Coordinates of C-alpha atoms in Angstrom, one line a residue:
X11 CA -1.7 14.6 32.9
X12 CA -0.1 17.5 30.0
X13 CA -1.2 16.5 26.4
X14 CA 1.4 16.0 23.3
X15 CA 0.7 15.8 19.6
X16 CA 2.5 15.7 17.1
X17 CA 2.2 14.9 12.6
X18 CA 4.6 14.2 9.4
X19 CA 2.7 14.4 6.2
X20 CA 1.3 16.1 3.5
X21 CA -0.4 18.9 5.5
X22 CA 0.8 21.5 7.0
X23 CA 1.1 20.8 10.4
X24 CA 0.6 23.5 13.4
X25 CA -3.6 23.9 12.0
X26 CA -3.4 19.8 12.4
X27 CA -1.3 20.0 16.1
X28 CA -3.7 23.0 17.8
X29 CA -6.7 20.9 16.6
X30 CA -5.0 17.9 18.5
X31 CA -4.3 19.8 21.5
X32 CA -8.0 21.2 21.6
X33 CA -9.2 17.5 22.1
X34 CA -6.7 17.7 25.2
X35 CA -7.6 20.7 27.0
X36 CA -9.7 17.6 29.5
X37 CA -6.3 16.6 30.6
X38 CA -5.7 20.0 32.2
X39 CA -3.2 22.8 31.1
X40 CA -1.3 26.1 31.9
X41 CA 0.4 26.9 29.2
X42 CA 0.6 25.7 25.5
X43 CA 3.4 25.6 22.3
X44 CA 4.4 24.2 18.9
X45 CA 7.5 23.2 16.8
X46 CA 6.8 23.5 12.8
X47 CA 9.3 22.7 10.5
X48 CA 9.7 22.0 7.0
X49 CA 11.8 19.9 5.0
X50 CA 14.7 22.8 3.8
X51 CA 14.0 25.4 7.5
X52 CA 14.6 25.4 11.0
X53 CA 12.2 24.2 13.7
X54 CA 10.4 27.3 14.7
X55 CA 8.9 27.4 17.8
X56 CA 5.8 29.6 19.5
X57 CA 4.9 29.4 22.6
X58 CA 2.0 30.5 25.4
X59 CA 1.3 31.0 28.8
X60 CA -2.8 30.3 29.6
X61 CA -5.2 28.8 27.5
X62 CA -5.1 27.6 23.9
X63 CA -7.0 30.1 22.0
X64 CA -4.0 32.5 23.2
X65 CA -1.0 29.8 21.4
X66 CA -4.0 30.3 18.9
X67 CA -4.5 33.9 18.4
X68 CA -0.5 34.1 17.9
X69 CA 0.0 31.9 15.3
X70 CA -2.6 32.8 13.4
X71 CA -4.9 29.7 14.3
X72 CA -1.7 28.2 12.8
X73 CA -1.4 29.3 9.6
X74 CA 1.7 31.6 10.3
X75 CA 4.0 28.5 11.0
X76 CA 5.1 26.8 7.7
X77 CA 5.6 23.1 7.7
X78 CA 4.5 19.4 7.9
X79 CA 6.1 18.0 10.5
X80 CA 5.7 19.7 14.1
X81 CA 4.6 18.4 17.5
X82 CA 2.6 20.3 20.3
X83 CA 2.1 20.2 23.4
X84 CA -0.4 21.4 27.0
X85 CA 1.9 21.7 30.2
X86 CA 0.7 21.3 33.5
X87 CA 2.8 23.1 35.8
X88 CA 5.3 20.9 38.1
X89 CA 8.5 22.1 37.6
X90 CA 8.8 26.0 37.2
X91 CA 5.8 28.2 37.2
X92 CA 3.0 28.4 34.0
X93 CA 5.0 31.2 31.5
X94 CA 6.1 31.1 28.1
X95 CA 9.9 30.0 29.3
X96 CA 8.7 26.9 30.6
X97 CA 6.5 26.3 28.4
X98 CA 7.1 23.3 25.6
X99 CA 8.4 22.6 23.2
X100 CA 11.7 23.0 25.0
X101 CA 15.2 22.9 22.8
X102 CA 18.6 22.2 23.0
X103 CA 20.4 25.2 22.0
X104 CA 20.0 28.4 19.8
X105 CA 20.4 26.4 16.9
X106 CA 17.6 24.0 17.6
X107 CA 19.5 20.9 16.9
X108 CA 17.1 18.8 19.6
X109 CA 13.4 20.3 19.6
X110 CA 11.0 18.2 22.3
X111 CA 8.0 17.9 24.3
X112 CA 7.4 15.3 27.2
X113 CA 4.7 14.2 29.7
X114 CA 6.2 12.7 32.7
X115 CA 8.1 13.5 35.8
X116 CA 12.1 13.2 35.5
X117 CA 13.1 12.3 39.2
X118 CA 17.0 13.5 38.7
X119 CA 16.6 16.0 36.8
X120 CA 18.5 17.6 38.8
X121 CA 21.6 16.1 38.9
X122 CA 21.7 15.7 35.2
X123 CA 20.9 19.4 34.8
X124 CA 24.5 19.6 37.4
X125 CA 25.9 17.4 35.1
X126 CA 25.4 19.3 31.6
X127 CA 26.2 22.9 33.4
X128 CA 29.8 21.4 33.9
X129 CA 29.7 20.3 30.0
X130 CA 29.2 23.9 29.6
X131 CA 25.5 23.9 28.5
X132 CA 23.2 26.7 30.2
X133 CA 19.5 26.7 30.9
X134 CA 16.5 29.6 30.9
X135 CA 13.8 27.7 32.8
X136 CA 13.2 25.7 35.6
X137 CA 11.8 23.2 33.7
X138 CA 12.9 18.7 34.1
X139 CA 12.2 18.8 30.5
X140 CA 15.0 21.4 29.3
X141 CA 17.3 18.9 31.3
X142 CA 15.7 15.8 29.3
X143 CA 16.0 17.3 26.1
X144 CA 20.2 18.5 26.5
X145 CA 20.3 15.5 27.6
X146 CA 19.7 13.9 24.0
X147 CA 21.5 16.4 23.0
X148 CA 25.0 15.7 24.7
X149 CA 24.9 11.9 23.9
X150 CA 23.3 12.7 20.1
X151 CA 26.7 14.8 19.5
X152 CA 28.9 13.4 21.9
X153 CA 29.4 10.1 20.7
X154 CA 28.6 11.1 17.4
X155 CA 25.9 8.3 17.4
X156 CA 21.6 8.4 15.6
X157 CA 18.7 9.4 17.4
X158 CA 17.8 6.0 18.6
X159 CA 21.5 5.5 20.6
X160 CA 21.2 8.7 22.0
X161 CA 16.8 8.2 23.3
X162 CA 18.5 5.1 24.6
X163 CA 21.6 6.4 25.9
X164 CA 18.9 9.1 27.9
X165 CA 16.1 6.4 29.0
X166 CA 18.8 4.3 30.5
X167 CA 20.1 7.6 32.7
X168 CA 16.7 9.1 33.9
X169 CA 14.8 7.7 36.7
X170 CA 10.9 9.1 36.4
X171 CA 8.6 8.4 34.3
X172 CA 8.4 10.0 30.5
X173 CA 6.9 10.4 27.7
X174 CA 9.0 12.2 24.4
X175 CA 8.4 13.5 21.4
X176 CA 11.3 14.4 19.6
X177 CA 12.5 16.5 16.5
X178 CA 16.4 16.1 15.4
X179 CA 17.9 18.9 13.0
X180 CA 19.3 16.7 11.3
X181 CA 15.9 14.4 9.8
X182 CA 13.8 17.1 9.0
X183 CA 10.0 15.3 8.2
X184 CA 11.1 13.1 11.1
X185 CA 9.6 12.7 14.8
X186 CA 11.3 10.4 17.6
X187 CA 9.1 8.9 20.5
X188 CA 9.7 7.4 23.9
X189 CA 8.5 6.1 26.7
X190 CA 8.4 4.8 30.3
X191 CA 5.7 5.0 32.2
X192 CA 3.8 7.3 30.3
X193 CA 1.1 6.8 27.5
X194 CA 2.1 7.3 23.8
X195 CA -0.4 6.4 21.3
X196 CA 0.6 6.2 16.9
X197 CA -1.7 6.4 13.6
X198 CA -0.7 6.3 10.4
X199 CA -3.1 7.1 7.4
X200 CA -3.1 7.5 3.9
X201 CA 0.7 8.7 3.7
X202 CA 0.9 10.6 6.9
X203 CA 1.5 9.6 10.4
X204 CA -0.2 11.3 13.5
X205 CA 1.3 10.7 17.6
X206 CA -0.2 11.9 20.7
X207 CA -0.8 10.8 24.6
X208 CA -4.4 10.4 24.2
X209 CA -6.6 9.0 21.6
X210 CA -9.0 12.0 21.0
X211 CA -6.2 14.0 19.7
X212 CA -6.2 12.1 16.4
X213 CA -9.4 9.5 16.2
X214 CA -10.6 11.9 13.8
X215 CA -7.6 11.3 11.4
X216 CA -7.4 7.6 12.2
X217 CA -9.0 4.7 14.2
X218 CA -6.5 2.4 13.9
X219 CA -3.1 3.2 16.7
X220 CA -0.6 1.5 17.8
X221 CA 0.2 1.9 21.5
X222 CA 4.2 2.8 22.1
X223 CA 4.9 -0.3 25.3
X224 CA 6.9 0.4 28.2
X225 CA 10.8 0.8 27.6
X226 CA 10.1 1.7 23.9
X227 CA 11.0 4.2 20.7
X228 CA 9.1 4.5 17.8
X229 CA 11.0 6.6 14.6
X230 CA 7.9 8.5 12.7
X231 CA 7.9 9.2 9.3
X232 CA 5.1 10.4 6.4
X233 CA 3.2 7.7 6.2
X234 CA 5.4 5.2 8.5
X235 CA 6.5 4.1 11.8
X236 CA 9.3 1.6 12.9
X237 CA 9.8 0.6 16.5
X238 CA 12.8 -0.3 18.5
X239 CA 13.3 -1.5 22.0
X240 CA 16.0 -0.7 24.9
X241 CA 19.0 -2.5 22.7
X242 CA 17.9 -1.0 19.7
X243 CA 16.1 -4.1 18.3
X244 CA 12.9 -3.4 16.1
X245 CA 10.1 -4.9 16.6
X246 CA 6.6 -5.5 15.3
X247 CA 3.6 -4.6 16.6
X248 CA 0.1 -4.8 16.2
X249 CA -3.0 -2.3 15.3
X250 CA -5.3 -1.6 17.7
X251 CA -8.7 -0.7 16.0
X252 CA -10.3 2.2 18.5
X253 CA -14.7 1.0 18.5
X254 CA -15.7 4.2 19.2
X255 CA -15.5 7.3 16.7
X256 CA -15.2 10.6 17.0
X257 CA -18.4 12.2 18.2
X258 CA -18.6 10.3 20.7
X259 CA -15.8 12.4 22.0
X260 CA -18.7 16.1 20.7
X261 CA -21.0 17.3 23.4
X262 CA -23.6 16.5 20.7
X263 CA -25.9 19.5 22.2
X264 CA -25.2 19.3 26.1
X265 CA -23.3 23.0 27.2
X266 CA -21.1 20.7 28.8
X267 CA -19.4 17.2 28.3
X268 CA -20.1 16.6 32.2
X269 CA -24.0 16.6 31.7
X270 CA -23.1 15.0 28.3
X271 CA -21.2 12.2 30.2
X272 CA -24.3 12.0 33.0
X273 CA -26.8 11.0 30.5
X274 CA -24.2 8.4 28.9
X275 CA -24.9 7.0 31.7
X276 CA -27.9 4.4 31.5
X277 CA -26.3 2.9 27.9
X278 CA -22.4 2.9 29.5
X279 CA -23.3 1.0 32.6
X280 CA -25.8 -1.6 29.9
X281 CA -23.0 -1.9 27.8
X282 CA -20.8 -3.0 30.9
X283 CA -23.4 -5.3 31.8
X284 CA -24.2 -7.3 28.9
X285 CA -20.5 -7.4 28.4
X286 CA -20.1 -10.2 30.2
X287 CA -23.7 -11.5 31.3
X288 CA -25.2 -13.7 28.7
X289 CA -28.2 -15.9 29.2
X290 CA -28.9 -15.1 32.4
X291 CA -25.0 -16.2 33.8
X292 CA -21.9 -14.2 34.1
X293 CA -19.0 -15.0 32.3
X294 CA -15.8 -14.0 33.1
X295 CA -14.0 -16.0 30.0
X296 CA -12.3 -12.8 28.2
X297 CA -11.1 -12.5 31.9
X298 CA -9.2 -15.9 31.6
X299 CA -10.1 -16.2 35.7
X300 CA -10.9 -19.7 36.6
X301 CA -13.9 -20.7 39.2
X302 CA -10.4 -22.8 40.4
X303 CA -8.6 -19.4 41.2
X304 CA -11.5 -18.1 42.5
X305 CA -11.9 -20.5 45.2
X306 CA -8.2 -20.3 45.5
X307 CA -8.0 -16.7 47.1
X308 CA -8.0 -16.2 50.5
X309 CA -8.1 -12.1 50.5
X310 CA -7.5 -9.5 48.1
X311 CA -6.9 -5.8 48.3
X312 CA -8.3 -3.3 46.1
X313 CA -5.8 -0.7 45.2
X314 CA -7.6 2.8 43.0
X315 CA -6.7 6.6 43.1
X316 CA -10.2 9.4 43.5
X317 CA -13.4 8.5 42.6
X318 CA -11.7 4.6 41.0
X319 CA -11.0 4.0 45.0
X320 CA -14.0 5.1 46.0
X321 CA -15.3 2.4 43.7
X322 CA -13.6 0.1 45.7
X323 CA -14.6 0.9 49.4
X324 CA -17.7 0.3 47.5
X325 CA -17.2 -2.6 47.1
X326 CA -14.8 -4.2 49.8
X327 CA -18.8 -3.3 51.5
X328 CA -20.7 -6.0 48.8
X329 CA -18.1 -8.4 48.1
X330 CA -17.3 -9.2 51.5
X331 CA -21.1 -9.6 52.5
X332 CA -21.7 -11.4 49.6
X333 CA -18.6 -13.2 49.1
X334 CA -17.4 -13.7 52.3
X335 CA -14.0 -12.8 51.7
X336 CA -11.5 -10.6 53.6
X337 CA -11.0 -7.3 50.9
X338 CA -9.0 -4.3 51.8
X339 CA -8.9 -1.0 50.0
X340 CA -6.0 0.6 49.4
X341 CA -5.2 4.9 48.2
X342 CA -2.8 3.1 45.2
X343 CA -0.4 6.5 46.3
X344 CA 0.3 4.7 49.7
X345 CA 0.2 0.9 48.6
X346 CA 3.8 0.9 48.2
X347 CA 4.5 2.8 51.3
X348 CA 2.8 0.5 53.8
X349 CA 4.4 -2.6 53.0
X350 CA 2.1 -4.5 52.1
X351 CA 1.8 -7.8 53.5
X352 CA 0.3 -9.8 50.2
X353 CA -0.1 -13.8 50.3
X354 CA 0.4 -15.9 47.6
X355 CA -3.3 -17.3 47.5
X356 CA -4.1 -13.1 47.8
X357 CA -5.4 -11.2 44.5
X358 CA -5.0 -7.8 44.1
X359 CA -7.6 -5.4 41.5
X360 CA -6.5 -2.2 40.2
X361 CA -8.9 0.1 39.0
X362 CA -8.5 2.9 36.7
X363 CA -10.1 5.0 33.8
X364 CA -6.8 5.8 31.8
X365 CA -5.2 2.8 32.5
X366 CA -2.6 4.8 32.7
X367 CA -2.4 6.2 36.7
X368 CA 0.5 6.5 37.6
X369 CA 0.5 5.6 41.4
X370 CA -1.7 2.4 40.4
X371 CA 0.5 1.2 37.7
X372 CA 3.2 0.8 40.6
X373 CA 0.9 -0.8 43.1
X374 CA 0.6 -2.7 40.6
X375 CA 4.3 -3.3 39.7
X376 CA 4.7 -4.1 43.0
X377 CA 1.8 -7.2 43.4
X378 CA 3.5 -8.9 40.6
X379 CA 7.0 -8.2 41.9
X380 CA 5.5 -10.3 44.9
X381 CA 4.4 -13.4 42.7
X382 CA 0.9 -12.1 43.6
X383 CA -2.2 -12.6 40.6
X384 CA -4.1 -9.2 39.4
X385 CA -6.9 -8.0 38.4
X386 CA -7.3 -4.7 36.0
X387 CA -10.4 -3.5 36.1
X388 CA -9.9 0.0 33.2
X389 CA -11.3 1.2 30.5
X390 CA -8.6 1.9 27.8
X391 CA -7.8 -0.2 25.5
X392 CA -4.2 -1.1 25.2
X393 CA -3.5 1.1 28.2
X394 CA -0.2 0.2 30.3
X395 CA -2.2 -1.2 32.8
X396 CA -4.4 -3.4 31.2
X397 CA -1.3 -4.8 29.5
X398 CA 0.6 -5.7 33.0
X399 CA -2.4 -7.1 34.7
X400 CA -2.6 -10.9 34.7
X401 CA -6.5 -10.1 34.0
X402 CA -8.5 -7.6 32.8
X403 CA -12.4 -6.2 32.9
X404 CA -12.7 -3.6 30.8
X405 CA -15.4 -1.3 31.1
X406 CA -17.6 0.5 28.3
X407 CA -18.2 3.4 29.5
X408 CA -16.4 5.0 25.9
X409 CA -15.0 8.4 25.9
X410 CA -14.5 10.3 29.0
X411 CA -13.5 14.1 28.4
X412 CA -15.1 16.0 31.8
X413 CA -12.1 15.8 34.3
X414 CA -14.6 15.3 37.2
X415 CA -15.6 11.5 36.3
X416 CA -19.0 10.1 36.0
X417 CA -20.0 7.4 33.5
X418 CA -16.7 5.4 34.0
X419 CA -17.1 5.8 38.3
X420 CA -21.0 4.3 37.3
X421 CA -19.6 1.6 35.0
X422 CA -16.3 0.3 37.5
X423 CA -19.3 -0.1 40.1
X424 CA -20.6 -2.4 38.1
X425 CA -17.4 -4.5 37.6
X426 CA -17.5 -4.4 41.2
X427 CA -21.0 -6.0 41.4
X428 CA -20.6 -8.7 38.9
X429 CA -17.2 -9.7 40.5
X430 CA -19.1 -9.9 43.9
X431 CA -21.9 -12.4 42.6
X432 CA -19.0 -14.3 40.3
X433 CA -17.6 -14.8 43.5
X434 CA -20.1 -15.1 45.9
X435 CA -21.2 -18.2 43.4
X436 CA -18.6 -19.9 42.8
X437 CA -17.7 -20.0 46.0
X438 CA -21.1 -21.1 47.1
X439 CA -22.0 -18.4 49.3
X440 CA -25.0 -17.4 47.2
X441 CA -27.7 -20.0 46.1
X442 CA -28.7 -20.3 42.9
X443 CA -32.1 -18.4 42.9
X444 CA -30.0 -15.2 45.1
X445 CA -27.4 -15.4 42.2
X446 CA -30.8 -15.4 39.5
X447 CA -32.1 -12.8 41.6
X448 CA -29.1 -10.3 41.7
X449 CA -28.9 -10.5 38.1
X450 CA -31.8 -9.8 37.2
X451 CA -31.8 -6.7 39.5
X452 CA -28.7 -5.4 37.7
X453 CA -30.7 -5.1 34.4
X454 CA -32.6 -2.6 35.9
X455 CA -30.3 -0.1 36.9
X456 CA -29.9 2.1 33.7
X457 CA -33.6 2.0 33.6
X458 CA -33.5 3.2 37.1
X459 CA -30.9 6.2 36.7
X460 CA -32.4 6.8 33.5
X461 CA -35.9 7.9 35.9
X462 CA -33.6 9.8 38.2
X463 CA -32.5 11.8 35.4
X464 CA -36.0 12.6 34.7
X465 CA -35.9 14.6 37.0
X466 CA -33.1 16.6 37.7
X467 CA -34.6 20.0 37.7
X468 CA -35.2 19.8 41.3
X469 CA -31.2 19.2 41.9
X470 CA -31.0 22.3 39.9
X471 CA -32.8 24.6 41.8
X472 CA -31.4 22.9 45.1
X473 CA -28.3 23.8 43.7
X474 CA -28.7 27.2 42.7
X475 CA -29.9 27.6 46.2
X476 CA -26.7 26.7 47.7
X477 CA -24.1 27.2 44.9
X478 CA -23.2 30.1 47.5
X479 CA -22.2 26.9 50.4
X480 CA -18.8 27.1 52.1
X481 CA -18.9 24.0 53.8
X482 CA -21.0 21.1 53.2
X483 CA -20.3 18.0 54.9
X484 CA -22.2 14.7 53.6
X485 CA -22.8 11.5 56.7
X486 CA -23.6 7.7 55.6
X487 CA -23.5 4.5 57.0
X488 CA -21.5 1.1 55.3
X489 CA -22.3 1.4 51.5
X490 CA -24.0 5.1 52.2
X491 CA -20.8 6.1 53.2
X492 CA -19.0 5.0 49.9
X493 CA -21.6 7.3 48.5
X494 CA -20.7 10.2 50.3
X495 CA -16.8 9.9 49.3
X496 CA -17.4 10.4 45.8
X497 CA -20.5 12.7 45.9
X498 CA -18.5 14.9 48.1
X499 CA -15.6 15.0 45.3
X500 CA -17.8 15.6 43.1
X501 CA -18.6 19.0 44.8
X502 CA -15.7 19.9 45.9
X503 CA -13.2 19.1 42.7
X504 CA -15.6 21.8 40.4
X505 CA -16.7 23.8 42.7
X506 CA -14.3 24.7 44.8
X507 CA -16.7 24.8 47.5
X508 CA -15.1 22.8 51.5
X509 CA -16.6 19.5 51.2
X510 CA -16.1 16.5 53.1
X511 CA -17.8 13.0 53.7
X512 CA -18.0 11.1 57.4
X513 CA -18.6 8.0 58.5
X514 CA -22.2 9.2 60.2
X515 CA -20.9 7.4 63.4
X516 CA -17.8 9.7 63.5
X517 CA -19.6 12.6 63.4
X518 CA -19.7 13.1 67.6
X519 CA -16.0 12.4 67.8
X520 CA -15.1 16.4 66.8
X521 CA -16.8 16.8 63.3
X522 CA -19.9 17.8 64.6
X523 CA -18.1 21.4 66.2
X524 CA -18.2 22.1 63.1
X525 CA -22.0 22.2 62.6
X526 CA -23.2 25.9 62.9
X527 CA -26.2 27.5 61.6
X528 CA -26.7 27.2 57.9
X529 CA -23.9 24.2 57.0
X530 CA -25.6 22.2 54.9
X531 CA -25.6 18.2 56.0
X532 CA -26.2 15.7 53.3
X533 CA -27.7 12.4 54.2
X534 CA -27.7 9.1 52.4
X535 CA -30.1 6.9 53.6
X536 CA -30.7 4.2 51.3
X537 CA -29.6 1.1 53.8
X538 CA -32.8 -0.7 55.5
X539 CA -30.5 -1.5 59.1
X540 CA -28.2 1.1 59.2
X541 CA -31.6 3.8 58.4
X542 CA -32.8 4.9 61.9
X543 CA -29.0 4.9 63.3
X544 CA -28.3 7.5 59.8
X545 CA -31.2 9.4 60.1
X546 CA -31.1 10.1 64.5
X547 CA -27.4 11.3 62.9
X548 CA -29.2 13.8 61.2
X549 CA -31.1 14.7 63.2
X550 CA -28.0 15.5 65.9
X551 CA -26.7 18.2 63.0
X552 CA -30.1 19.9 62.9
X553 CA -30.5 20.6 66.0
X554 CA -27.1 22.6 66.2
X555 CA -28.7 24.5 63.3
X556 CA -28.0 22.7 59.8
X557 CA -29.7 22.5 56.7
X558 CA -30.5 19.0 56.0
X559 CA -30.7 17.6 52.7
X560 CA -31.7 13.4 52.5
X561 CA -31.0 11.3 49.6
X562 CA -33.2 7.8 50.4
X563 CA -35.4 5.0 48.3
X564 CA -39.3 6.2 47.2
X565 CA -41.7 5.0 49.9
X566 CA -39.2 6.4 52.9
X567 CA -41.2 9.5 52.7
X568 CA -40.7 10.1 57.0
X569 CA -37.8 11.2 56.2
X570 CA -38.8 14.5 54.7
X571 CA -40.6 15.2 58.8
X572 CA -36.6 16.1 59.6
X573 CA -35.2 17.4 56.2
X574 CA -34.9 20.4 55.0
X575 CA -34.9 19.1 50.9
X576 CA -35.3 15.6 50.0
X577 CA -34.6 13.5 47.0
X578 CA -35.7 10.5 45.8
X579 CA -34.5 7.2 44.3
X580 CA -36.2 4.4 42.5
X581 CA -35.5 1.0 45.5
X582 CA -32.7 -1.6 44.0
X583 CA -31.0 -3.8 45.7
X584 CA -29.2 -2.7 48.9
X585 CA -26.0 -3.9 47.9
X586 CA -26.3 -1.9 44.4
X587 CA -27.5 1.2 45.6
X588 CA -24.9 4.0 45.2
X589 CA -25.5 3.5 41.1
X590 CA -28.7 4.8 41.9
X591 CA -27.8 7.5 44.8
X592 CA -24.5 8.8 43.2
X593 CA -26.8 10.2 40.3
X594 CA -27.9 12.8 42.2
X595 CA -25.0 13.6 43.6
X596 CA -23.6 14.0 40.5
X597 CA -25.9 16.4 39.2
X598 CA -25.6 18.3 42.6
X599 CA -22.0 19.2 41.7
X600 CA -22.5 20.3 38.6
X601 CA -25.4 22.4 38.8
X602 CA -23.9 24.2 41.6
X603 CA -20.3 24.6 39.8
X604 CA -22.5 25.8 36.5
X605 CA -24.5 28.5 39.4
X606 CA -20.8 29.8 40.5
X607 CA -20.3 30.0 37.0
X608 CA -17.2 27.8 37.0
X609 CA -15.1 25.5 33.9
X610 CA -17.2 23.1 34.9
X611 CA -15.3 20.0 32.6
X612 CA -12.0 22.1 33.0
X613 CA -11.8 22.5 37.2
X614 CA -8.5 24.3 38.5
X615 CA -5.4 22.3 39.2
X616 CA -6.9 19.0 37.8
X617 CA -6.0 16.8 34.9
X618 CA -8.0 13.9 33.6
X619 CA -5.5 11.1 34.0
X620 CA -2.5 11.3 36.3
X621 CA 0.5 9.9 35.1
X622 CA 2.7 11.4 37.7
X623 CA 3.2 10.7 41.1

């Protein structure tokens, strides 16, 4: 969740590090720091609590730190409060023999800390990272070994997840990195080398990158990089070309990344459809999943976190209805701990935008240890989940910077629909005519999303009116309930308004006691068979004083007889309505946040890529 940037080359490092860290602000952080040196002098460390602008001010935009090799970090507090002492980089001792930054969580840090205290080390911070830095220093000095062996010994001793970028005093101009379960990417260009925890930080400088593998070490020198396994043997890696450019990660005239990404959804949805639909047929050859495999699956488990979990809930409804195969959707953070019963003919689908989500990655590995086939829906080529899954469906959302996902969520929905359609066709549950009709309709979704975005001013007006709401409830049935889950999350995570989503039929089992005069209730009514039942639930809460917002299809104008405010979306095949119904709810969350003057793209306490449990 934190951000790492490193550089070694000919230019001054600090301004490059600050610029790279700025590109990672979306990941969430509460403090930042730099460590810079040149070939002759000792490393200089500068840290600051708060936003990057504080660190930039302390270093005169990096110009007061001299040196062509350095590492930088933005910290999201896990062990110890946000402070300069707890901020990274951390040093091994007063001589700064070892300096490092770290993403992840070291689970046995207290055990390591206690051991090192007995060996004479003292600690100045509350962080798990300082224990790791001093453990590297301990092995490095005790055994008089090089960085590879010191890092190897440390990696074997540590339990947890980490991405480490380390500078050794004896190795000027070099950065050493080690990784387990936390992402790290390296780029080399024109005699200079870059490392970061995510691509946007170095995209301005190079589009050809190496992904550091799990339990691998890399040695970065000026213009070159070498990789090693846990045994210390050098290994070869292939370069990956990043297809999107730096401009794709800029705001392009929009006030916030979130609004830009909302407007990029038609293109992202179309690109994802086009990647597997050719000449009126779904082509899953890139997934390397055969029709025989699809026919043999007896049950599907969908595992994900946050918005991706909501995609899973939608996909469960669609997959079961179309393909007639049992589907269970699990929160990734609970999947392992309920000790799931997985059959040899089951399929586990994991969904993650970053491909690095810690709980989802752990669930994937749990499935693989039980010999169950896995399919990943991810947005990042070369990510850990993409590399480890048996089959991969890449969504083509491009870079998503805002913490609150929009276009990545929408492309994941498309992946879920297409999987359901193909499974239904291969398993003989839909006719050729139905298959063709579904694919024709899915092709209309980008244009219909565009149409909804053209009417966003009505949503803006309504959001400004209800920006001071204390509680908001979203209700719906079937696929609409899945839409409510995501709509509620969008509102709460960026506006800080208490918001909950409920299956509409559950209101009478307790929740309706929370309704009082003026409580905003958003009803989603896009499913023809469930329309009347959900409408009756809305009438129930209105009779108890609720203010109603209805969200339904064009033509269902009788909603206005009871709702105080109604939003309409174009008609589409009922299985696909989430793709359209979510757009007004994304806009609503955005405009409420703007009306409250909040930081839309970087909501408090949240991070874009959750790489710790």
